[in-house]
Amino acid sequence: MRTISLPRGRQRLHAMPTSTGYEVREDEIYDWDGRRRGQTPFTVLQHTISGTGRLRYENRNYRLQKNDTLLVLVPHNHRYWLAEDERWEYFWISMNGEEALRIHKSILSVSGPVFRLQPATIDHLADCSLRLIKGAASPGAASAVAYEAAMALYDDVFGSHAFAEKQSAMQPVIDHINANLDGPLPVADLVQISGLSRAHFSRCFAESEGLPPAEFVLQQRLQRAAKLLTKADFLPVKEVAI
């Protein structure tokens, strides 16, 4: 086991690591409740190398397997732990600071508390953890490494490859909307076309198109009406109406 707790400086930096390390837990009590870790906000980014961890996040249960990455904010209604007769190998980076919290909140709103990262991102985060364990020369240097880790995570979740995947996943939905602007387009139907859960669909759609589904449909109808008005000197109101 390698772990380090980093002292909090007097300066309030935008991203500051509070702890980091690598551990293998087996046949022991390992249990963190996000409601019982104080009221000072911080985040935990924990990547599973092997084995199994458990997470209860609000009212949903997760089984964390190899290559799963966990992200939680404290204080919050969650709990992660090692179940009886299981083994969990992982590394983690905890940090606080206004910018770190903002970035991680935005990632949680899109990806939820458990997701999978690109191998290069995992290596980058592990390198950041190792550099912190070996010792940053100053609070500023430690802050720079924490911010680097936060931005590596941000680039993976919101970067060009992730954006392209979301756009591709939403294309059948967009095609359906554009082909049926004259008829009803309830969000429930769009969810069914996407094959996602309603909450995940809404997050992915907003990230891909920049608007919630219902607002996007209204925008498309308004644009269609505007085009019809500019293409003819006279059209019946019924044909232009949205």
Coordinates of N, CA and C in Angstrom, one line a residue:
M1 N 0.8 -1.2 0.0 CA 0.0 0.0 0.0 C 0.9 1.2 0.0
R2 N 0.6 2.2 -0.9 CA 1.2 3.5 -0.9 C 0.2 4.6 -0.8
T3 N 0.3 5.4 0.1 CA -0.7 6.5 0.3 C 0.0 7.7 0.9
I4 N -0.6 8.9 0.6 CA 0.0 10.1 1.1 C -1.2 11.1 1.4
S5 N -1.1 11.8 2.5 CA -2.1 12.8 2.8 C -1.3 14.2 2.7
L6 N -1.9 15.1 2.0 CA -1.2 16.3 1.7 C -1.7 17.4 2.6
P7 N -0.9 18.2 3.2 CA -1.3 19.3 4.1 C -2.0 20.4 3.3
R8 N -3.0 21.0 4.0 CA -3.7 22.1 3.4 C -2.9 23.4 3.7
G9 N -2.6 24.2 2.6 CA -1.9 25.4 2.8 C -2.9 26.5 3.2
R10 N -2.3 27.7 3.5 CA -3.1 28.8 3.9 C -3.8 29.4 2.6
Q11 N -3.2 29.3 1.5 CA -3.8 29.8 0.3 C -4.9 29.0 -0.2
R12 N -6.0 29.6 -0.7 CA -7.1 28.9 -1.3 C -6.9 28.7 -2.8
L13 N -6.3 27.6 -3.2 CA -6.0 27.4 -4.6 C -7.2 26.8 -5.3
H14 N -7.2 26.9 -6.6 CA -8.4 26.5 -7.4 C -8.5 25.0 -7.4
A15 N -7.4 24.3 -7.3 CA -7.4 22.8 -7.3 C -6.2 22.4 -6.4
M16 N -6.5 21.6 -5.3 CA -5.5 21.2 -4.4 C -5.7 19.8 -4.0
P17 N -4.7 18.9 -4.2 CA -4.9 17.5 -3.8 C -4.9 17.4 -2.3
T18 N -5.7 16.6 -1.7 CA -5.8 16.4 -0.3 C -5.2 15.0 0.1
S19 N -5.4 14.0 -0.8 CA -4.8 12.7 -0.5 C -4.7 11.9 -1.9
T20 N -3.8 11.0 -1.9 CA -3.7 10.1 -3.1 C -3.0 8.9 -2.7
G21 N -3.1 7.8 -3.5 CA -2.4 6.6 -3.2 C -2.9 5.4 -4.0
Y22 N -2.2 4.3 -3.7 CA -2.5 3.0 -4.3 C -2.7 2.0 -3.2
E23 N -3.8 1.2 -3.3 CA -4.1 0.2 -2.2 C -4.7 -1.1 -2.8
V24 N -4.4 -2.1 -2.1 CA -5.1 -3.4 -2.3 C -5.8 -3.8 -1.0
R25 N -7.2 -3.9 -1.1 CA -8.0 -4.2 0.1 C -8.6 -5.6 0.0
E26 N -8.4 -6.4 1.1 CA -8.9 -7.7 1.1 C -9.1 -8.2 2.5
D27 N -10.2 -8.8 2.8 CA -10.4 -9.4 4.1 C -10.3 -8.3 5.2
E28 N -10.8 -7.2 5.0 CA -10.7 -6.1 6.0 C -11.9 -5.2 5.8
I29 N -12.1 -4.3 6.8 CA -13.2 -3.3 6.7 C -12.7 -2.1 5.9
Y30 N -13.4 -1.8 4.9 CA -13.1 -0.6 4.1 C -14.5 0.0 3.7
D31 N -14.8 1.1 4.2 CA -16.2 1.6 4.1 C -16.2 3.1 4.3
W32 N -16.6 3.8 3.2 CA -16.7 5.3 3.3 C -18.1 5.7 3.0
D33 N -18.7 6.5 3.9 CA -20.0 7.1 3.8 C -19.9 8.6 3.5
G34 N -20.4 9.0 2.3 CA -20.2 10.4 1.9 C -20.9 11.4 2.8
R35 N -21.8 10.9 3.7 CA -22.5 11.8 4.7 C -21.7 11.9 6.0
R36 N -20.7 11.2 6.2 CA -20.0 11.1 7.4 C -18.5 11.5 7.3
R37 N -18.1 12.3 6.4 CA -16.7 12.7 6.2 C -16.5 14.2 6.3
G38 N -17.4 14.8 7.2 CA -17.2 16.3 7.4 C -18.0 17.1 6.4
Q39 N -18.0 18.4 6.6 CA -18.7 19.3 5.8 C -17.9 20.1 4.8
T40 N -16.5 19.9 4.8 CA -15.7 20.6 3.9 C -15.7 19.8 2.5
P41 N -16.1 20.5 1.5 CA -16.3 19.8 0.2 C -14.9 19.3 -0.4
F42 N -14.9 18.1 -0.9 CA -13.8 17.6 -1.7 C -14.3 16.5 -2.6
T43 N -13.5 16.1 -3.5 CA -13.9 15.0 -4.5 C -12.9 13.8 -4.3
V44 N -13.5 12.6 -4.7 CA -12.7 11.4 -4.8 C -12.8 10.8 -6.1
L45 N -11.6 10.7 -6.8 CA -11.6 10.0 -8.1 C -10.8 8.7 -7.8
Q46 N -11.5 7.5 -8.0 CA -10.9 6.2 -7.7 C -11.0 5.3 -8.9
H47 N -9.9 4.8 -9.3 CA -9.9 3.9 -10.5 C -9.6 2.4 -10.1
T48 N -10.5 1.5 -10.5 CA -10.4 0.1 -10.2 C -9.4 -0.6 -11.1
I49 N -8.3 -1.1 -10.6 CA -7.3 -1.8 -11.3 C -7.7 -3.3 -11.5
S50 N -8.1 -3.9 -10.4 CA -8.6 -5.3 -10.4 C -9.6 -5.5 -9.2
G51 N -10.2 -6.6 -9.2 CA -11.1 -6.9 -8.1 C -12.5 -6.2 -8.3
T52 N -13.1 -6.1 -7.1 CA -14.5 -5.6 -7.1 C -14.7 -4.6 -5.9
G53 N -15.4 -3.5 -6.2 CA -15.8 -2.6 -5.2 C -17.3 -2.4 -5.3
R54 N -17.9 -1.9 -4.2 CA -19.3 -1.6 -4.2 C -19.6 -0.1 -4.0
L55 N -20.6 0.4 -4.7 CA -21.0 1.8 -4.6 C -22.5 1.9 -4.5
R56 N -23.0 2.6 -3.5 CA -24.4 3.0 -3.5 C -24.4 4.5 -3.6
Y57 N -25.0 5.0 -4.7 CA -25.0 6.4 -5.0 C -26.5 6.8 -5.1
E58 N -26.9 7.6 -4.1 CA -28.3 8.0 -3.9 C -29.1 6.7 -3.8
N59 N -30.0 6.4 -4.8 CA -30.8 5.1 -4.7 C -30.4 4.0 -5.6
R60 N -29.2 4.2 -6.2 CA -28.7 3.2 -7.2 C -27.5 2.4 -6.7
N61 N -27.4 1.1 -6.9 CA -26.2 0.3 -6.6 C -25.4 0.0 -7.8
Y62 N -24.0 0.1 -7.6 CA -23.1 -0.2 -8.6 C -22.1 -1.3 -8.1
R63 N -21.7 -2.1 -9.1 CA -20.6 -3.1 -8.8 C -19.4 -2.6 -9.6
L64 N -18.4 -2.2 -9.0 CA -17.2 -1.6 -9.7 C -16.2 -2.7 -10.0
Q65 N -15.9 -2.8 -11.3 CA -15.1 -3.9 -11.8 C -13.8 -3.3 -12.4
K66 N -12.9 -4.1 -12.9 CA -11.7 -3.7 -13.6 C -12.0 -2.6 -14.6
N67 N -11.2 -1.5 -14.6 CA -11.4 -0.4 -15.6 C -12.5 0.5 -15.3
D68 N -13.3 0.3 -14.2 CA -14.3 1.3 -13.9 C -13.6 2.4 -13.0
T69 N -14.1 3.6 -13.3 CA -13.6 4.8 -12.5 C -14.8 5.4 -11.8
L70 N -14.6 5.6 -10.5 CA -15.6 6.2 -9.6 C -15.2 7.6 -9.3
L71 N -16.3 8.5 -9.3 CA -16.1 9.9 -9.0 C -17.2 10.3 -8.1
V72 N -16.9 10.8 -6.9 CA -17.9 11.3 -6.0 C -17.5 12.6 -5.3
L73 N -18.5 13.4 -4.9 CA -18.3 14.6 -4.2 C -18.7 14.4 -2.7
V74 N -18.0 15.0 -1.8 CA -18.3 14.9 -0.4 C -18.5 16.3 0.1
P75 N -19.6 16.6 0.9 CA -20.5 15.6 1.4 C -21.6 15.3 0.4
H76 N -22.1 14.1 0.4 CA -23.2 13.7 -0.5 C -23.7 12.3 0.0
N77 N -24.9 12.0 -0.5 CA -25.6 10.7 -0.1 C -25.0 9.6 -1.0
H78 N -23.9 9.0 -0.6 CA -23.3 7.9 -1.2 C -22.5 7.1 -0.2
R79 N -22.2 5.9 -0.6 CA -21.3 5.0 0.2 C -20.6 4.0 -0.7
Y80 N -19.3 3.9 -0.5 CA -18.5 2.9 -1.3 C -17.7 2.0 -0.3
W81 N -17.6 0.7 -0.6 CA -17.1 -0.2 0.4 C -16.6 -1.5 -0.3
L82 N -15.8 -2.2 0.5 CA -15.4 -3.6 0.1 C -16.3 -4.6 0.7
A83 N -16.9 -5.4 -0.1 CA -17.9 -6.4 0.4 C -17.1 -7.6 1.0
E84 N -17.7 -8.4 1.8 CA -17.1 -9.5 2.4 C -16.6 -10.5 1.4
D85 N -15.4 -11.1 1.6 CA -14.8 -12.1 0.7 C -14.5 -11.5 -0.7
E86 N -14.3 -10.2 -0.8 CA -13.9 -9.6 -2.1 C -12.6 -8.9 -1.9
R87 N -12.0 -8.6 -3.1 CA -10.7 -8.0 -3.1 C -10.8 -6.8 -4.0
W88 N -10.2 -5.7 -3.7 CA -10.3 -4.4 -4.5 C -8.9 -3.8 -4.6
E89 N -8.4 -3.6 -5.8 CA -7.1 -3.0 -6.1 C -7.5 -1.7 -6.8
Y90 N -6.9 -0.6 -6.4 CA -7.3 0.7 -7.0 C -6.2 1.8 -6.7
F91 N -6.3 2.9 -7.4 CA -5.6 4.1 -7.0 C -6.6 5.2 -7.0
W92 N -6.3 6.3 -6.2 CA -7.2 7.4 -6.1 C -6.5 8.7 -6.0
I93 N -7.2 9.8 -6.3 CA -6.8 11.1 -6.0 C -8.0 11.9 -5.5
S94 N -7.8 12.5 -4.3 CA -8.8 13.3 -3.7 C -8.3 14.8 -3.8
M95 N -9.2 15.7 -4.1 CA -8.8 17.1 -4.2 C -10.0 18.0 -3.8
N96 N -9.6 19.2 -3.5 CA -10.6 20.3 -3.2 C -10.3 21.5 -4.0
G97 N -11.0 22.6 -3.8 CA -10.7 23.8 -4.5 C -11.9 24.1 -5.5
E98 N -12.2 25.4 -5.6 CA -13.3 25.8 -6.4 C -13.4 25.2 -7.8
E99 N -12.3 25.3 -8.5 CA -12.2 24.8 -9.9 C -12.3 23.3 -10.0
A100 N -11.6 22.6 -9.1 CA -11.7 21.2 -9.1 C -13.1 20.7 -8.9
L101 N -13.8 21.3 -7.9 CA -15.2 21.0 -7.6 C -16.1 21.3 -8.8
R102 N -15.9 22.4 -9.5 CA -16.7 22.8 -10.6 C -16.6 21.8 -11.8
I103 N -15.3 21.4 -12.1 CA -15.0 20.5 -13.2 C -15.7 19.1 -12.9
H104 N -15.5 18.6 -11.6 CA -16.0 17.3 -11.3 C -17.5 17.3 -11.2
K105 N -18.1 18.4 -10.8 CA -19.6 18.4 -10.8 C -20.1 18.4 -12.2
S106 N -19.4 19.0 -13.2 CA -19.9 19.0 -14.5 C -19.8 17.6 -15.1
I107 N -18.7 16.9 -14.8 CA -18.5 15.5 -15.2 C -19.6 14.6 -14.7
L108 N -19.9 14.8 -13.4 CA -20.9 13.9 -12.7 C -22.3 14.2 -13.4
S109 N -22.6 15.4 -13.8 CA -23.9 15.7 -14.4 C -24.0 15.0 -15.7
V110 N -22.9 14.7 -16.4 CA -23.0 14.1 -17.7 C -22.8 12.6 -17.7
S111 N -21.8 12.2 -16.9 CA -21.4 10.7 -16.9 C -21.9 9.9 -15.7
G112 N -22.4 10.6 -14.6 CA -22.7 9.9 -13.4 C -21.5 9.5 -12.6
P113 N -21.6 8.7 -11.6 CA -20.5 8.5 -10.7 C -19.6 7.4 -11.1
V114 N -20.0 6.6 -12.1 CA -19.1 5.5 -12.6 C -19.1 5.5 -14.1
F115 N -17.8 5.5 -14.6 CA -17.6 5.5 -16.1 C -16.3 4.9 -16.5
R116 N -16.1 4.8 -17.8 CA -14.8 4.2 -18.3 C -14.1 5.2 -19.1
L117 N -12.8 5.2 -18.8 CA -11.9 6.2 -19.5 C -11.0 5.5 -20.5
Q118 N -10.4 6.4 -21.4 CA -9.5 5.9 -22.3 C -8.2 5.4 -21.6
P119 N -7.5 4.3 -22.1 CA -6.3 3.8 -21.4 C -5.3 4.9 -21.2
A120 N -5.1 5.8 -22.2 CA -4.1 6.9 -22.0 C -4.5 7.8 -20.9
T121 N -5.8 8.1 -20.6 CA -6.2 8.9 -19.5 C -5.9 8.3 -18.2
I122 N -6.2 7.0 -18.1 CA -5.9 6.2 -16.9 C -4.4 6.3 -16.6
D123 N -3.5 6.1 -17.6 CA -2.1 6.2 -17.4 C -1.7 7.6 -16.9
H124 N -2.3 8.6 -17.5 CA -2.0 10.0 -17.1 C -2.4 10.3 -15.7
L125 N -3.6 9.8 -15.2 CA -4.0 10.0 -13.9 C -3.1 9.2 -12.9
A126 N -2.7 8.0 -13.3 CA -1.8 7.2 -12.4 C -0.5 7.9 -12.3
D127 N 0.0 8.6 -13.3 CA 1.2 9.3 -13.3 C 1.1 10.5 -12.4
C128 N 0.0 11.2 -12.4 CA -0.3 12.3 -11.5 C -0.2 11.9 -10.1
S129 N -0.9 10.8 -9.8 CA -0.9 10.2 -8.4 C 0.5 9.9 -8.0
L130 N 1.3 9.3 -8.8 CA 2.7 8.9 -8.5 C 3.5 10.1 -8.2
R131 N 3.4 11.1 -9.0 CA 4.2 12.3 -8.8 C 3.8 13.0 -7.5
L132 N 2.6 12.9 -7.1 CA 2.2 13.5 -5.8 C 2.7 12.7 -4.7
I133 N 2.7 11.3 -4.8 CA 3.3 10.5 -3.8 C 4.8 10.7 -3.6
K134 N 5.5 10.9 -4.7 CA 6.9 11.1 -4.6 C 7.2 12.5 -4.0
G135 N 6.2 13.4 -4.0 CA 6.4 14.6 -3.4 C 6.5 15.8 -4.3
A136 N 5.5 16.7 -4.2 CA 5.5 18.0 -5.0 C 6.3 19.0 -4.2
A137 N 7.1 19.8 -4.9 CA 8.0 20.7 -4.3 C 7.4 21.8 -3.5
S138 N 6.1 22.2 -3.8 CA 5.5 23.3 -3.1 C 4.0 23.1 -3.3
P139 N 3.2 23.9 -2.5 CA 1.7 23.9 -2.7 C 1.3 24.2 -4.1
G140 N 2.0 25.1 -4.8 CA 1.7 25.5 -6.1 C 2.0 24.3 -7.1
A141 N 3.1 23.6 -6.9 CA 3.4 22.4 -7.7 C 2.3 21.3 -7.5
A142 N 1.9 21.1 -6.3 CA 0.9 20.1 -6.0 C -0.4 20.5 -6.6
S143 N -0.8 21.8 -6.6 CA -2.0 22.3 -7.2 C -1.9 22.1 -8.7
A144 N -0.8 22.3 -9.3 CA -0.7 22.1 -10.8 C -0.9 20.7 -11.2
V145 N -0.4 19.8 -10.4 CA -0.6 18.3 -10.7 C -2.1 18.0 -10.5
A146 N -2.7 18.5 -9.5 CA -4.1 18.2 -9.3 C -5.0 18.8 -10.4
Y147 N -4.6 20.0 -10.9 CA -5.4 20.6 -12.0 C -5.1 19.8 -13.3
E148 N -3.9 19.3 -13.4 CA -3.6 18.5 -14.6 C -4.5 17.3 -14.6
A149 N -4.6 16.6 -13.5 CA -5.4 15.4 -13.4 C -6.9 15.7 -13.7
A150 N -7.4 16.9 -13.1 CA -8.8 17.2 -13.4 C -9.0 17.5 -14.9
M151 N -8.1 18.2 -15.5 CA -8.2 18.5 -16.9 C -8.1 17.2 -17.8
A152 N -7.2 16.3 -17.4 CA -7.1 15.0 -18.2 C -8.5 14.3 -18.1
L153 N -9.1 14.3 -17.0 CA -10.5 13.7 -16.9 C -11.5 14.5 -17.7
Y154 N -11.4 15.8 -17.6 CA -12.3 16.6 -18.4 C -12.2 16.4 -19.9
D155 N -10.9 16.3 -20.4 CA -10.7 16.1 -21.8 C -11.2 14.7 -22.3
D156 N -11.1 13.7 -21.4 CA -11.6 12.4 -21.8 C -13.2 12.4 -21.9
V157 N -13.8 13.0 -20.9 CA -15.3 13.0 -20.9 C -15.9 14.0 -21.9
F158 N -15.3 15.2 -22.0 CA -15.9 16.2 -22.9 C -15.1 16.4 -24.2
G159 N -14.0 15.6 -24.4 CA -13.1 15.9 -25.5 C -13.7 15.5 -26.9
S160 N -12.9 15.6 -27.9 CA -13.4 15.4 -29.3 C -14.0 14.0 -29.5
H161 N -13.3 12.9 -29.0 CA -13.7 11.6 -29.2 C -15.1 11.3 -28.5
A162 N -15.2 11.8 -27.2 CA -16.4 11.7 -26.5 C -17.6 12.4 -27.2
F163 N -17.3 13.6 -27.7 CA -18.3 14.4 -28.3 C -18.8 13.7 -29.6
A164 N -17.8 13.1 -30.3 CA -18.2 12.4 -31.6 C -19.1 11.2 -31.3
E165 N -18.8 10.5 -30.2 CA -19.6 9.3 -29.8 C -21.0 9.8 -29.5
K166 N -21.1 10.8 -28.7 CA -22.5 11.3 -28.3 C -23.2 11.8 -29.5
Q167 N -22.6 12.5 -30.4 CA -23.2 12.9 -31.6 C -23.7 11.7 -32.4
S168 N -22.9 10.7 -32.6 CA -23.2 9.5 -33.4 C -24.4 8.8 -32.7
A169 N -24.4 8.7 -31.4 CA -25.5 8.0 -30.7 C -26.8 8.8 -30.8
M170 N -26.8 10.1 -30.9 CA -28.0 10.9 -31.0 C -28.5 11.0 -32.5
Q171 N -27.7 10.6 -33.5 CA -28.1 10.9 -34.9 C -29.5 10.2 -35.2
P172 N -29.7 9.0 -34.8 CA -31.1 8.4 -35.1 C -32.2 9.3 -34.5
V173 N -32.0 9.8 -33.4 CA -33.0 10.6 -32.7 C -33.2 11.9 -33.5
I174 N -32.1 12.6 -33.9 CA -32.2 13.8 -34.7 C -32.9 13.5 -36.0
D175 N -32.6 12.4 -36.7 CA -33.2 12.1 -37.9 C -34.7 11.9 -37.7
H176 N -35.1 11.3 -36.7 CA -36.5 11.1 -36.4 C -37.2 12.4 -36.1
I177 N -36.6 13.3 -35.4 CA -37.2 14.6 -35.1 C -37.4 15.4 -36.4
N178 N -36.4 15.4 -37.2 CA -36.4 16.2 -38.5 C -37.5 15.7 -39.4
A179 N -37.7 14.4 -39.4 CA -38.7 13.7 -40.3 C -40.1 13.8 -39.8
N180 N -40.3 14.3 -38.5 CA -41.6 14.3 -37.9 C -42.0 15.6 -37.2
L181 N -41.4 16.7 -37.8 CA -41.7 18.0 -37.2 C -43.2 18.3 -37.2
D182 N -43.9 17.8 -38.2 CA -45.4 18.1 -38.3 C -46.2 17.3 -37.3
G183 N -45.7 16.3 -36.6 CA -46.4 15.5 -35.7 C -46.0 15.6 -34.3
P184 N -46.6 14.9 -33.4 CA -46.2 14.9 -32.0 C -44.8 14.3 -31.8
L185 N -44.0 14.8 -30.9 CA -42.6 14.3 -30.7 C -42.4 14.2 -29.1
P186 N -43.1 13.4 -28.4 CA -42.9 13.3 -27.0 C -41.5 12.8 -26.7
V187 N -41.0 13.3 -25.6 CA -39.6 12.9 -25.2 C -39.5 11.3 -24.9
A188 N -40.6 10.8 -24.5 CA -40.6 9.3 -24.2 C -40.4 8.5 -25.5
D189 N -40.9 9.0 -26.6 CA -40.6 8.3 -27.9 C -39.1 8.5 -28.3
L190 N -38.5 9.6 -28.0 CA -37.1 9.9 -28.4 C -36.2 9.0 -27.5
V191 N -36.6 8.8 -26.2 CA -35.8 8.0 -25.3 C -35.8 6.5 -25.9
Q192 N -37.0 6.1 -26.3 CA -37.1 4.7 -26.8 C -36.2 4.5 -28.1
I193 N -36.2 5.5 -28.9 CA -35.3 5.4 -30.1 C -33.8 5.3 -29.7
S194 N -33.5 6.1 -28.7 CA -32.0 6.1 -28.3 C -31.6 4.8 -27.7
G195 N -32.5 4.1 -27.0 CA -32.1 2.9 -26.3 C -31.5 3.1 -25.0
L196 N -31.5 4.4 -24.5 CA -30.9 4.8 -23.2 C -32.0 4.9 -22.1
S197 N -31.6 5.0 -20.9 CA -32.5 5.4 -19.8 C -32.9 6.9 -20.0
R198 N -34.0 7.3 -19.5 CA -34.5 8.7 -19.7 C -33.4 9.7 -19.2
A199 N -32.9 9.5 -18.0 CA -32.0 10.4 -17.4 C -30.7 10.5 -18.2
H200 N -30.2 9.3 -18.6 CA -28.9 9.3 -19.4 C -29.1 9.9 -20.8
F201 N -30.3 9.6 -21.4 CA -30.6 10.2 -22.7 C -30.6 11.7 -22.6
S202 N -31.3 12.3 -21.6 CA -31.4 13.7 -21.5 C -30.0 14.4 -21.3
R203 N -29.1 13.7 -20.5 CA -27.8 14.3 -20.3 C -27.0 14.2 -21.6
C204 N -27.0 13.1 -22.3 CA -26.3 12.9 -23.5 C -26.8 13.8 -24.6
F205 N -28.1 13.9 -24.7 CA -28.7 14.8 -25.8 C -28.3 16.2 -25.6
A206 N -28.4 16.7 -24.3 CA -28.0 18.1 -24.0 C -26.6 18.4 -24.3
E207 N -25.7 17.4 -24.0 CA -24.3 17.6 -24.2 C -24.0 17.6 -25.7
S208 N -24.7 16.7 -26.5 CA -24.4 16.6 -27.9 C -25.0 17.8 -28.7
E209 N -26.2 18.2 -28.3 CA -26.9 19.2 -29.2 C -27.0 20.6 -28.5
G210 N -26.6 20.7 -27.2 CA -26.6 22.0 -26.5 C -27.9 22.4 -26.0
L211 N -28.9 21.6 -26.1 CA -30.3 21.9 -25.6 C -30.9 20.6 -25.1
P212 N -31.8 20.7 -24.1 CA -32.6 19.6 -23.7 C -33.5 19.2 -24.9
P213 N -33.9 17.9 -24.9 CA -34.7 17.4 -26.1 C -35.9 18.2 -26.5
A214 N -36.8 18.6 -25.5 CA -38.0 19.3 -25.8 C -37.7 20.7 -26.4
E215 N -36.6 21.4 -25.8 CA -36.3 22.7 -26.4 C -35.7 22.5 -27.8
F216 N -34.9 21.5 -28.0 CA -34.4 21.2 -29.4 C -35.5 21.0 -30.4
V217 N -36.5 20.3 -30.0 CA -37.7 20.1 -30.9 C -38.3 21.4 -31.3
L218 N -38.6 22.2 -30.2 CA -39.2 23.5 -30.5 C -38.3 24.4 -31.4
Q219 N -37.0 24.4 -31.1 CA -36.1 25.2 -32.0 C -36.1 24.7 -33.4
Q220 N -36.2 23.4 -33.7 CA -36.2 22.9 -35.0 C -37.5 23.3 -35.7
R221 N -38.6 23.3 -35.0 CA -39.9 23.7 -35.5 C -39.9 25.2 -35.9
L222 N -39.3 26.0 -35.0 CA -39.2 27.4 -35.3 C -38.4 27.7 -36.5
Q223 N -37.2 27.0 -36.6 CA -36.4 27.2 -37.8 C -37.1 26.7 -39.1
R224 N -37.9 25.7 -39.0 CA -38.6 25.2 -40.1 C -39.7 26.2 -40.5
A225 N -40.4 26.8 -39.6 CA -41.4 27.8 -39.9 C -40.7 29.0 -40.5
A226 N -39.6 29.4 -40.0 CA -38.9 30.6 -40.6 C -38.5 30.4 -42.0
K227 N -38.0 29.1 -42.3 CA -37.6 28.8 -43.7 C -38.8 28.8 -44.6
L228 N -40.0 28.3 -44.1 CA -41.2 28.3 -45.0 C -41.6 29.8 -45.3
L229 N -41.5 30.6 -44.3 CA -42.0 32.0 -44.5 C -41.1 32.8 -45.5
T230 N -39.8 32.4 -45.5 CA -38.9 33.1 -46.5 C -38.9 32.5 -47.9
K231 N -39.5 31.3 -48.0 CA -39.5 30.7 -49.3 C -40.7 31.0 -50.2
A232 N -41.7 31.6 -49.6 CA -42.9 31.9 -50.4 C -43.5 33.2 -50.0
D233 N -44.1 33.9 -51.0 CA -44.8 35.2 -50.7 C -46.0 35.0 -49.8
F234 N -46.7 33.8 -50.0 CA -47.9 33.5 -49.3 C -48.0 32.0 -49.0
L235 N -48.3 31.7 -47.8 CA -48.5 30.4 -47.4 C -49.7 30.4 -46.4
P236 N -50.6 29.4 -46.4 CA -51.6 29.3 -45.4 C -51.0 29.2 -44.0
V237 N -51.6 29.8 -43.0 CA -51.1 29.8 -41.7 C -50.9 28.4 -41.2
K238 N -51.8 27.5 -41.6 CA -51.7 26.1 -41.1 C -50.5 25.4 -41.5
E239 N -49.9 25.8 -42.7 CA -48.7 25.2 -43.1 C -47.4 25.7 -42.4
V240 N -47.5 26.9 -41.9 CA -46.4 27.5 -41.2 C -46.4 27.2 -39.7
A241 N -47.6 27.0 -39.2 CA -47.7 26.9 -37.7 C -46.9 25.8 -37.2
I242 N -46.4 26.0 -36.0 CA -45.6 25.0 -35.3 C -46.4 24.2 -34.2

